[in-house]
Amino acid sequence: MAYAGATVFVMIAGVAVLYRLTERFGFRLKLSALVLCAIMAFAVNFAAIMLSPYLTEQHYIRLGVLVTVAAALVTMYNEFLLNLDDRAAQKAVAALPLTEAERAMAEPPPLTETAATAQTKAVTESVMTFGALSSVERIKALRKKAFARREKIEKIKEQNADFIEKSRMDDLAKRREEEKHRAEAEEKKRQEDLKRAKEQKIAAQKREEERQKAEREREEQKRRDEQKRLELEEEKSRAERLEKERLARLAKEEEEERRASELEQQRKVAEENRRREERERAEREKRLRELEEEQKRLEDERQKREAAKRLRRVKTLDELLDDAVAAKGKGDKPGAVTALSTALRLYADDDYAPFVAIDMANIFKETGDYKAAVGANLKALNLPAVKSNPDMRAEFDHSISYLRRVDEILAKHGAAGTPFSRIPAWIMREIEKT
């Protein structure tokens, strides 16, 4: 109950405040429409509570429908009241007497004396008749008279419009005639102006041609004078340029001769220094070669003496092979090669001779002397055991091709003389691919 009372109080206060605001700002809103709006809001509020106590989707939909219906009813009611007010206002306006502006709009053209007398008589009669009527009849008569006056005003307006249109057409015809005479006069004046302008243009063209001819003559004379002056200046500048070029050429020749003499002197000094350095280098290289040859000769003699000492004790192939194995184990590869080559020479007819050649080629491979290894395999091709065995001969041919390929690829990469066991892996891959 308290909730209903509070709701009614808030609605009454809201209606009063809203009605004052609409009056202040000039909105067309009727008080009865506001009261109806408050009643509808009160009804919608309690209807929503009665429909569903929980805020569900259906509750919101029903509430929206109720609010929409209430708003539509209030809007239609307000429009109905406003239409009633508009019709009443139109009736009140129709009943009002003519204003000064209406009388001015309804002012007819000047009347003749007879028409003025008749109009005065009619007005006098209407006034006398109007004074004899009662108050109710007087109001009715006033309204009827107002409508009659308005109809009369419309007729007078139409008559005035016809009169004004006729006057406008007469003025238009008069203005057209005046414009025609004015246009003829202007055309005549324009023709005279064109004739005078043409004559002036011809005279101006003649003066312009004479002026241009004189200007061309002056320009031609000025051009000839300028050309002559330029030719003289060009001749003078050409002579000066030739003289400068001659002097520059002489200076250049002197400079070139001086530079050539200096270069020749420097070349002679450099040539002398180069020859002296070459002689010194040749002498150094000669001494180094002599020392190397002497050291090599002494080493060869030592190795030969040691090999001869060892060979003097060798009696059989097995002993020579044992000597080669012992020398290899000590790192004496020349001694091992000497023992193997002696065994190959003394026991070439033995069936084991090809294997001696293979051992000797392997020693050359380990020292990086691939040409010597190829030579050892070539000698093995002449051994009786190899000649009588085609498979063994094919193996030696394959070994010879392989060693030659290794030597070529190492030389291509600047690694000639590299022992076979120390060849880089990337070079070995290239060797194996070819």
Short mmCIF file of C-alpha atoms in Angstrom, two decimals:
data_model
loop_
_atom_site.label_atom_id
_atom_site.label_comp_id
_atom_site.label_asym_id
_atom_site.label_seq_id
_atom_site.Cartn_x
_atom_site.Cartn_y
_atom_site.Cartn_z
CA MET A 1 0.00 0.00 0.00
CA ALA A 2 2.84 2.34 0.82
CA TYR A 3 4.45 1.43 -2.49
CA ALA A 4 1.23 2.41 -4.37
CA GLY A 5 0.98 5.71 -2.52
CA ALA A 6 4.61 6.58 -3.21
CA THR A 7 4.15 5.68 -6.86
CA VAL A 8 1.07 7.93 -7.18
CA PHE A 9 2.87 10.82 -5.50
CA VAL A 10 5.93 10.50 -7.77
CA MET A 11 3.73 10.35 -10.88
CA ILE A 12 1.72 13.47 -9.88
CA ALA A 13 4.92 15.41 -9.22
CA GLY A 14 6.45 14.19 -12.51
CA VAL A 15 3.32 15.21 -14.49
CA ALA A 16 3.30 18.72 -12.95
CA VAL A 17 7.03 19.29 -13.62
CA LEU A 18 6.80 17.92 -17.18
CA TYR A 19 3.73 20.07 -17.99
CA ARG A 20 5.54 23.22 -16.78
CA LEU A 21 8.57 22.35 -18.87
CA THR A 22 6.47 21.82 -22.02
CA GLU A 23 4.75 25.19 -21.52
CA ARG A 24 8.09 26.91 -20.96
CA PHE A 25 9.70 25.50 -24.12
CA GLY A 26 6.58 25.72 -26.33
CA PHE A 27 5.84 22.01 -26.87
CA ARG A 28 2.28 21.02 -27.85
CA LEU A 29 1.44 18.57 -25.05
CA LYS A 30 -1.97 18.53 -23.35
CA LEU A 31 -2.30 18.17 -19.58
CA SER A 32 -4.98 15.49 -19.96
CA ALA A 33 -2.57 13.53 -22.21
CA LEU A 34 0.11 13.75 -19.48
CA VAL A 35 -2.39 12.53 -16.88
CA LEU A 36 -3.35 9.65 -19.17
CA CYS A 37 0.34 8.82 -19.61
CA ALA A 38 0.82 8.67 -15.80
CA ILE A 39 -2.27 6.44 -15.41
CA MET A 40 -1.04 4.11 -18.17
CA ALA A 41 2.44 3.93 -16.59
CA PHE A 42 0.84 3.08 -13.20
CA ALA A 43 -1.26 0.40 -14.87
CA VAL A 44 1.67 -1.05 -16.80
CA ASN A 45 3.78 -1.15 -13.62
CA PHE A 46 1.23 -3.18 -11.63
CA ALA A 47 0.33 -5.30 -14.66
CA ALA A 48 3.99 -6.26 -15.09
CA ILE A 49 4.21 -7.27 -11.42
CA MET A 50 1.04 -9.31 -11.67
CA LEU A 51 2.07 -11.01 -14.93
CA SER A 52 5.33 -12.42 -13.60
CA PRO A 53 7.31 -11.82 -10.40
CA TYR A 54 10.55 -12.99 -12.10
CA LEU A 55 12.65 -11.15 -14.68
CA THR A 56 12.53 -13.64 -17.56
CA GLU A 57 12.68 -13.19 -21.32
CA GLN A 58 8.90 -13.59 -21.62
CA HIS A 59 8.44 -10.98 -18.86
CA TYR A 60 10.54 -8.45 -20.80
CA ILE A 61 8.62 -9.17 -23.99
CA ARG A 62 5.23 -8.67 -22.27
CA LEU A 63 6.47 -5.52 -20.57
CA GLY A 64 7.67 -4.17 -23.95
CA VAL A 65 4.29 -4.88 -25.57
CA LEU A 66 2.42 -3.13 -22.71
CA VAL A 67 4.68 -0.08 -22.86
CA THR A 68 4.30 0.13 -26.66
CA VAL A 69 0.50 -0.09 -26.49
CA ALA A 70 0.33 2.52 -23.71
CA ALA A 71 2.63 4.90 -25.62
CA ALA A 72 0.52 4.51 -28.79
CA LEU A 73 -2.74 5.23 -26.91
CA VAL A 74 -1.32 8.34 -25.22
CA THR A 75 0.09 9.62 -28.54
CA MET A 76 -3.24 9.16 -30.37
CA TYR A 77 -5.13 10.85 -27.55
CA ASN A 78 -2.77 13.85 -27.58
CA GLU A 79 -3.10 14.15 -31.40
CA PHE A 80 -6.91 14.04 -31.10
CA LEU A 81 -6.89 16.91 -28.58
CA LEU A 82 -4.52 18.95 -30.76
CA ASN A 83 -6.76 18.46 -33.82
CA LEU A 84 -9.77 19.69 -31.81
CA ASP A 85 -7.83 22.80 -30.82
CA ASP A 86 -6.81 23.42 -34.46
CA ARG A 87 -10.38 23.25 -35.73
CA ALA A 88 -11.59 25.59 -32.98
CA ALA A 89 -8.85 28.05 -33.83
CA GLN A 90 -9.78 27.95 -37.51
CA LYS A 91 -13.40 28.72 -36.66
CA ALA A 92 -12.36 31.60 -34.39
CA VAL A 93 -10.19 33.06 -37.13
CA ALA A 94 -13.04 32.85 -39.62
CA ALA A 95 -15.22 34.81 -37.22
CA LEU A 96 -12.73 37.66 -36.77
CA PRO A 97 -13.29 40.98 -38.60
CA LEU A 98 -11.06 41.94 -41.56
CA THR A 99 -7.65 43.29 -40.69
CA GLU A 100 -5.94 46.24 -42.33
CA ALA A 101 -3.84 43.86 -44.44
CA GLU A 102 -6.94 41.97 -45.62
CA ARG A 103 -8.67 45.22 -46.51
CA ALA A 104 -5.59 46.33 -48.43
CA MET A 105 -5.47 42.99 -50.33
CA ALA A 106 -9.18 43.26 -51.06
CA GLU A 107 -8.92 46.89 -52.20
CA PRO A 108 -10.71 47.07 -55.59
CA PRO A 109 -9.70 49.30 -58.49
CA PRO A 110 -10.91 52.93 -58.41
CA LEU A 111 -14.73 53.00 -58.58
CA THR A 112 -16.84 55.36 -60.58
CA GLU A 113 -19.20 57.79 -58.81
CA THR A 114 -22.25 55.58 -59.47
CA ALA A 115 -20.54 52.46 -58.13
CA ALA A 116 -19.36 54.33 -55.01
CA THR A 117 -22.90 55.58 -54.35
CA ALA A 118 -24.30 52.07 -54.72
CA GLN A 119 -21.67 50.58 -52.40
CA THR A 120 -22.36 53.27 -49.75
CA LYS A 121 -26.06 52.55 -49.96
CA ALA A 122 -25.49 48.81 -49.52
CA VAL A 123 -23.28 49.33 -46.47
CA THR A 124 -25.88 51.67 -44.88
CA GLU A 125 -28.61 49.14 -45.40
CA SER A 126 -26.51 46.32 -43.92
CA VAL A 127 -25.74 48.45 -40.84
CA MET A 128 -29.37 49.32 -40.30
CA THR A 129 -30.36 45.69 -40.67
CA PHE A 130 -27.59 44.55 -38.30
CA GLY A 131 -28.79 47.05 -35.63
CA ALA A 132 -32.30 45.63 -35.69
CA LEU A 133 -31.18 42.04 -34.94
CA SER A 134 -31.03 40.38 -31.53
CA SER A 135 -27.72 39.36 -29.90
CA VAL A 136 -27.92 35.69 -31.04
CA GLU A 137 -29.02 36.66 -34.47
CA ARG A 138 -26.33 39.34 -34.45
CA ILE A 139 -23.60 36.69 -33.79
CA LYS A 140 -24.97 34.51 -36.54
CA ALA A 141 -25.14 37.45 -38.86
CA LEU A 142 -21.58 38.42 -38.00
CA ARG A 143 -20.35 34.93 -38.85
CA LYS A 144 -22.36 34.83 -42.05
CA LYS A 145 -21.13 38.28 -42.94
CA ALA A 146 -17.52 37.22 -42.25
CA PHE A 147 -17.84 34.25 -44.58
CA ALA A 148 -19.55 36.44 -47.19
CA ARG A 149 -16.79 39.03 -46.88
CA ARG A 150 -14.15 36.39 -47.31
CA GLU A 151 -15.86 35.10 -50.46
CA LYS A 152 -16.14 38.65 -51.70
CA ILE A 153 -12.43 39.21 -50.93
CA GLU A 154 -11.54 36.12 -52.98
CA LYS A 155 -13.62 37.38 -55.91
CA ILE A 156 -12.06 40.84 -55.67
CA LYS A 157 -8.62 39.21 -55.55
CA GLU A 158 -9.42 37.32 -58.74
CA GLN A 159 -10.69 40.52 -60.42
CA ASN A 160 -7.61 42.39 -59.26
CA ALA A 161 -5.41 39.53 -60.53
CA ASP A 162 -7.11 39.77 -63.96
CA PHE A 163 -6.68 43.54 -63.96
CA ILE A 164 -3.06 43.23 -62.88
CA GLU A 165 -2.38 40.54 -65.54
CA LYS A 166 -3.91 42.75 -68.24
CA SER A 167 -1.84 45.71 -67.06
CA ARG A 168 1.24 43.50 -66.98
CA MET A 169 0.61 42.32 -70.56
CA ASP A 170 0.13 45.94 -71.75
CA ASP A 171 3.34 46.96 -69.99
CA LEU A 172 5.11 43.95 -71.46
CA ALA A 173 4.01 44.83 -75.01
CA LYS A 174 5.07 48.43 -74.47
CA ARG A 175 8.45 47.33 -73.09
CA ARG A 176 8.92 44.97 -76.04
CA GLU A 177 8.24 47.80 -78.48
CA GLU A 178 10.68 50.03 -76.64
CA GLU A 179 13.24 47.26 -76.57
CA LYS A 180 12.77 46.71 -80.31
CA HIS A 181 13.41 50.41 -81.06
CA ARG A 182 16.33 50.37 -78.62
CA ALA A 183 17.75 47.21 -80.26
CA GLU A 184 17.45 48.76 -83.73
CA ALA A 185 19.21 51.89 -82.51
CA GLU A 186 21.91 49.81 -80.82
CA GLU A 187 22.36 47.64 -83.94
CA LYS A 188 22.73 50.78 -86.08
CA LYS A 189 25.21 52.20 -83.62
CA ARG A 190 27.02 48.85 -83.48
CA GLN A 191 27.29 48.77 -87.30
CA GLU A 192 28.70 52.27 -87.27
CA ASP A 193 31.12 51.31 -84.51
CA LEU A 194 32.15 48.19 -86.45
CA LYS A 195 32.74 50.26 -89.60
CA ARG A 196 34.73 52.83 -87.65
CA ALA A 197 36.65 50.05 -85.80
CA LYS A 198 37.38 48.34 -89.12
CA GLU A 199 38.77 51.55 -90.59
CA GLN A 200 40.79 52.14 -87.45
CA LYS A 201 42.02 48.53 -87.57
CA ILE A 202 43.12 48.91 -91.21
CA ALA A 203 44.96 52.12 -90.36
CA ALA A 204 46.51 50.49 -87.31
CA GLN A 205 47.58 47.49 -89.38
CA LYS A 206 49.27 49.80 -91.89
CA ARG A 207 51.05 51.66 -89.11
CA GLU A 208 51.99 48.34 -87.48
CA GLU A 209 53.36 47.00 -90.80
CA GLU A 210 55.43 50.15 -91.29
CA ARG A 211 56.64 49.97 -87.71
CA GLN A 212 57.51 46.27 -88.05
CA LYS A 213 59.31 46.92 -91.33
CA ALA A 214 61.38 49.68 -89.73
CA GLU A 215 61.97 47.45 -86.70
CA ARG A 216 63.12 44.60 -88.96
CA GLU A 217 65.51 46.89 -90.78
CA ARG A 218 66.94 48.10 -87.46
CA GLU A 219 67.20 44.53 -86.20
CA GLU A 220 68.89 43.41 -89.43
CA GLN A 221 71.40 46.26 -89.22
CA LYS A 222 71.97 45.54 -85.56
CA ARG A 223 72.41 41.83 -86.33
CA ARG A 224 74.97 42.59 -89.08
CA ASP A 225 76.88 44.88 -86.74
CA GLU A 226 76.75 42.29 -83.97
CA GLN A 227 77.85 39.52 -86.34
CA LYS A 228 80.78 41.62 -87.55
CA ARG A 229 81.76 42.38 -83.97
CA LEU A 230 81.49 38.71 -83.04
CA GLU A 231 83.63 37.72 -86.03
CA LEU A 232 86.31 40.19 -84.97
CA GLU A 233 86.18 38.96 -81.37
CA GLU A 234 86.23 35.35 -82.53
CA GLU A 235 89.24 36.00 -84.75
CA LYS A 236 91.01 37.70 -81.90
CA SER A 237 90.11 34.93 -79.43
CA ARG A 238 91.18 32.30 -81.98
CA ALA A 239 94.58 33.96 -82.35
CA GLU A 240 94.95 34.17 -78.57
CA ARG A 241 93.85 30.55 -78.18
CA LEU A 242 96.32 29.38 -80.81
CA GLU A 243 99.09 31.28 -79.11
CA LYS A 244 98.16 29.80 -75.74
CA GLU A 245 97.96 26.33 -77.26
CA ARG A 246 101.36 26.78 -78.86
CA LEU A 247 102.89 27.92 -75.59
CA ALA A 248 101.14 25.11 -73.71
CA ARG A 249 102.32 22.58 -76.29
CA LEU A 250 105.90 23.81 -75.97
CA ALA A 251 105.67 23.66 -72.19
CA LYS A 252 104.14 20.20 -72.41
CA GLU A 253 106.86 18.98 -74.75
CA GLU A 254 109.51 20.34 -72.43
CA GLU A 255 107.79 18.69 -69.47
CA GLU A 256 107.49 15.40 -71.37
CA GLU A 257 111.14 15.52 -72.36
CA ARG A 258 112.15 16.22 -68.78
CA ARG A 259 109.87 13.47 -67.50
CA ALA A 260 111.11 11.07 -70.18
CA SER A 261 114.72 11.76 -69.23
CA GLU A 262 113.86 11.23 -65.57
CA LEU A 263 111.99 8.04 -66.40
CA GLU A 264 114.84 6.82 -68.56
CA GLN A 265 117.27 7.51 -65.79
CA GLN A 266 115.00 5.79 -63.26
CA ARG A 267 114.55 2.87 -65.67
CA LYS A 268 118.30 2.52 -66.08
CA VAL A 269 118.81 2.62 -62.31
CA ALA A 270 115.97 0.10 -61.80
CA GLU A 271 117.35 -2.11 -64.57
CA GLU A 272 120.78 -2.01 -63.03
CA ASN A 273 119.35 -2.82 -59.61
CA ARG A 274 117.25 -5.63 -61.10
CA ARG A 275 120.26 -7.12 -62.89
CA ARG A 276 122.34 -6.89 -59.76
CA GLU A 277 119.58 -8.55 -57.71
CA GLU A 278 119.17 -11.25 -60.35
CA ARG A 279 122.91 -11.93 -60.34
CA GLU A 280 122.91 -12.11 -56.55
CA ARG A 281 119.82 -14.33 -56.54
CA ALA A 282 121.30 -16.56 -59.22
CA GLU A 283 124.52 -16.86 -57.24
CA ARG A 284 122.56 -17.70 -54.08
CA GLU A 285 120.45 -20.24 -55.90
CA LYS A 286 123.55 -21.74 -57.50
CA ARG A 287 125.25 -22.07 -54.12
CA LEU A 288 122.08 -23.58 -52.63
CA ARG A 289 121.80 -26.05 -55.52
CA GLU A 290 125.44 -26.97 -55.14
CA LEU A 291 124.96 -27.49 -51.41
CA GLU A 292 121.80 -29.52 -51.98
CA GLU A 293 123.44 -31.60 -54.68
CA GLU A 294 126.43 -32.17 -52.46
CA GLN A 295 124.21 -33.17 -49.54
CA LYS A 296 122.14 -35.41 -51.80
CA ARG A 297 125.24 -36.98 -53.30
CA LEU A 298 126.68 -37.65 -49.85
CA GLU A 299 123.35 -39.06 -48.67
CA ASP A 300 123.06 -41.28 -51.77
CA GLU A 301 126.60 -42.51 -51.28
CA ARG A 302 125.86 -43.24 -47.63
CA GLN A 303 122.65 -45.06 -48.48
CA LYS A 304 124.37 -46.97 -51.27
CA ARG A 305 127.16 -47.98 -48.95
CA GLU A 306 124.68 -49.11 -46.34
CA ALA A 307 122.58 -50.92 -48.97
CA ALA A 308 125.69 -52.54 -50.45
CA LYS A 309 126.72 -53.67 -46.99
CA ARG A 310 123.30 -55.13 -46.42
CA LEU A 311 123.13 -56.67 -49.90
CA ARG A 312 126.43 -58.38 -49.47
CA ARG A 313 124.82 -60.37 -46.72
CA VAL A 314 121.56 -61.14 -48.63
CA LYS A 315 121.44 -64.59 -49.99
CA THR A 316 117.73 -65.32 -50.72
CA LEU A 317 114.46 -63.48 -51.60
CA ASP A 318 113.17 -63.97 -48.09
CA GLU A 319 116.27 -62.35 -46.60
CA LEU A 320 115.90 -59.34 -48.97
CA LEU A 321 112.25 -58.99 -48.00
CA ASP A 322 113.11 -59.22 -44.31
CA ASP A 323 115.76 -56.53 -44.82
CA ALA A 324 113.15 -54.30 -46.54
CA VAL A 325 110.67 -54.83 -43.69
CA ALA A 326 113.33 -54.01 -41.11
CA ALA A 327 114.38 -50.85 -42.97
CA LYS A 328 110.74 -49.75 -43.26
CA GLY A 329 110.23 -50.34 -39.55
CA LYS A 330 113.19 -48.07 -38.79
CA GLY A 331 111.82 -45.38 -41.11
CA ASP A 332 114.56 -45.98 -43.66
CA LYS A 333 112.32 -45.93 -46.72
CA PRO A 334 115.22 -45.49 -49.25
CA GLY A 335 116.84 -48.60 -47.77
CA ALA A 336 113.58 -50.51 -48.06
CA VAL A 337 113.18 -49.40 -51.70
CA THR A 338 116.76 -50.48 -52.43
CA ALA A 339 116.17 -53.93 -50.92
CA LEU A 340 112.89 -54.39 -52.81
CA SER A 341 114.32 -53.21 -56.16
CA THR A 342 117.30 -55.63 -55.68
CA ALA A 343 114.92 -58.46 -54.89
CA LEU A 344 112.83 -57.56 -57.96
CA ARG A 345 115.96 -57.49 -60.14
CA LEU A 346 117.46 -60.75 -58.82
CA TYR A 347 114.24 -62.75 -58.50
CA ALA A 348 112.09 -61.38 -61.38
CA ASP A 349 111.09 -64.88 -62.42
CA ASP A 350 109.75 -65.75 -58.98
CA ASP A 351 105.95 -65.92 -58.58
CA TYR A 352 106.19 -63.52 -55.60
CA ALA A 353 107.86 -60.79 -57.71
CA PRO A 354 104.52 -58.91 -58.46
CA PHE A 355 103.91 -58.54 -54.73
CA VAL A 356 107.45 -57.10 -54.31
CA ALA A 357 106.54 -54.50 -56.97
CA ILE A 358 103.30 -53.71 -55.09
CA ASP A 359 105.22 -53.17 -51.80
CA MET A 360 107.69 -50.87 -53.55
CA ALA A 361 104.81 -48.83 -55.11
CA ASN A 362 103.16 -48.52 -51.70
CA ILE A 363 106.42 -47.09 -50.22
CA PHE A 364 106.51 -44.49 -53.02
CA LYS A 365 102.84 -43.63 -52.32
CA GLU A 366 103.66 -43.03 -48.65
CA THR A 367 106.52 -40.69 -49.59
CA GLY A 368 104.34 -38.80 -52.10
CA ASP A 369 106.38 -39.84 -55.14
CA TYR A 370 103.48 -41.00 -57.32
CA LYS A 371 105.51 -40.94 -60.53
CA ALA A 372 107.95 -43.46 -59.01
CA ALA A 373 104.99 -45.57 -57.88
CA VAL A 374 103.67 -45.55 -61.47
CA GLY A 375 107.16 -46.58 -62.67
CA ALA A 376 107.24 -49.50 -60.25
CA ASN A 377 103.86 -50.73 -61.54
CA LEU A 378 105.03 -50.30 -65.15
CA LYS A 379 108.09 -52.49 -64.41
CA ALA A 380 105.77 -55.07 -62.86
CA LEU A 381 103.91 -55.38 -66.18
CA ASN A 382 107.06 -56.98 -67.67
CA LEU A 383 107.31 -59.66 -64.99
CA PRO A 384 106.63 -63.22 -66.24
CA ALA A 385 104.06 -63.89 -63.51
CA VAL A 386 102.07 -60.76 -64.57
CA LYS A 387 102.28 -61.46 -68.29
CA SER A 388 100.88 -64.93 -67.81
CA ASN A 389 97.96 -63.71 -65.60
CA PRO A 390 95.45 -61.32 -67.36
CA ASP A 391 93.59 -60.51 -64.13
CA MET A 392 96.79 -59.42 -62.40
CA ARG A 393 97.80 -57.33 -65.41
CA ALA A 394 94.37 -55.59 -65.31
CA GLU A 395 94.88 -54.82 -61.63
CA PHE A 396 98.26 -53.22 -62.35
CA ASP A 397 96.76 -51.19 -65.24
CA HIS A 398 94.01 -49.95 -62.91
CA SER A 399 96.60 -49.06 -60.23
CA ILE A 400 98.66 -47.11 -62.79
CA SER A 401 95.59 -45.07 -63.91
CA TYR A 402 94.58 -44.42 -60.31
CA LEU A 403 98.07 -43.19 -59.27
CA ARG A 404 98.27 -40.89 -62.29
CA ARG A 405 94.84 -39.42 -61.43
CA VAL A 406 95.94 -38.84 -57.82
CA ASP A 407 99.10 -37.04 -58.99
CA GLU A 408 97.14 -34.81 -61.42
CA ILE A 409 94.46 -33.78 -58.88
CA LEU A 410 97.06 -33.03 -56.19
CA ALA A 411 99.02 -30.89 -58.67
CA LYS A 412 95.79 -29.06 -59.64
CA HIS A 413 95.16 -28.10 -56.01
CA GLY A 414 98.81 -27.17 -55.37
CA ALA A 415 99.35 -30.15 -53.08
CA ALA A 416 101.78 -32.20 -55.19
CA GLY A 417 104.03 -34.57 -53.21
CA THR A 418 101.46 -35.04 -50.40
CA PRO A 419 101.77 -38.56 -48.92
CA PHE A 420 98.78 -40.74 -49.70
CA SER A 421 97.78 -41.13 -46.04
CA ARG A 422 97.77 -37.33 -45.56
CA ILE A 423 95.59 -36.37 -48.53
CA PRO A 424 92.60 -34.24 -47.29
CA ALA A 425 89.21 -35.90 -47.33
CA TRP A 426 87.68 -33.42 -49.80
CA ILE A 427 90.49 -34.13 -52.30
CA MET A 428 90.02 -37.88 -51.79
CA ARG A 429 86.30 -37.47 -52.59
CA GLU A 430 87.20 -35.73 -55.83
CA ILE A 431 89.75 -38.48 -56.65
CA GLU A 432 87.20 -41.22 -56.02
CA LYS A 433 84.53 -39.47 -58.16
CA THR A 434 86.74 -39.26 -61.27
#
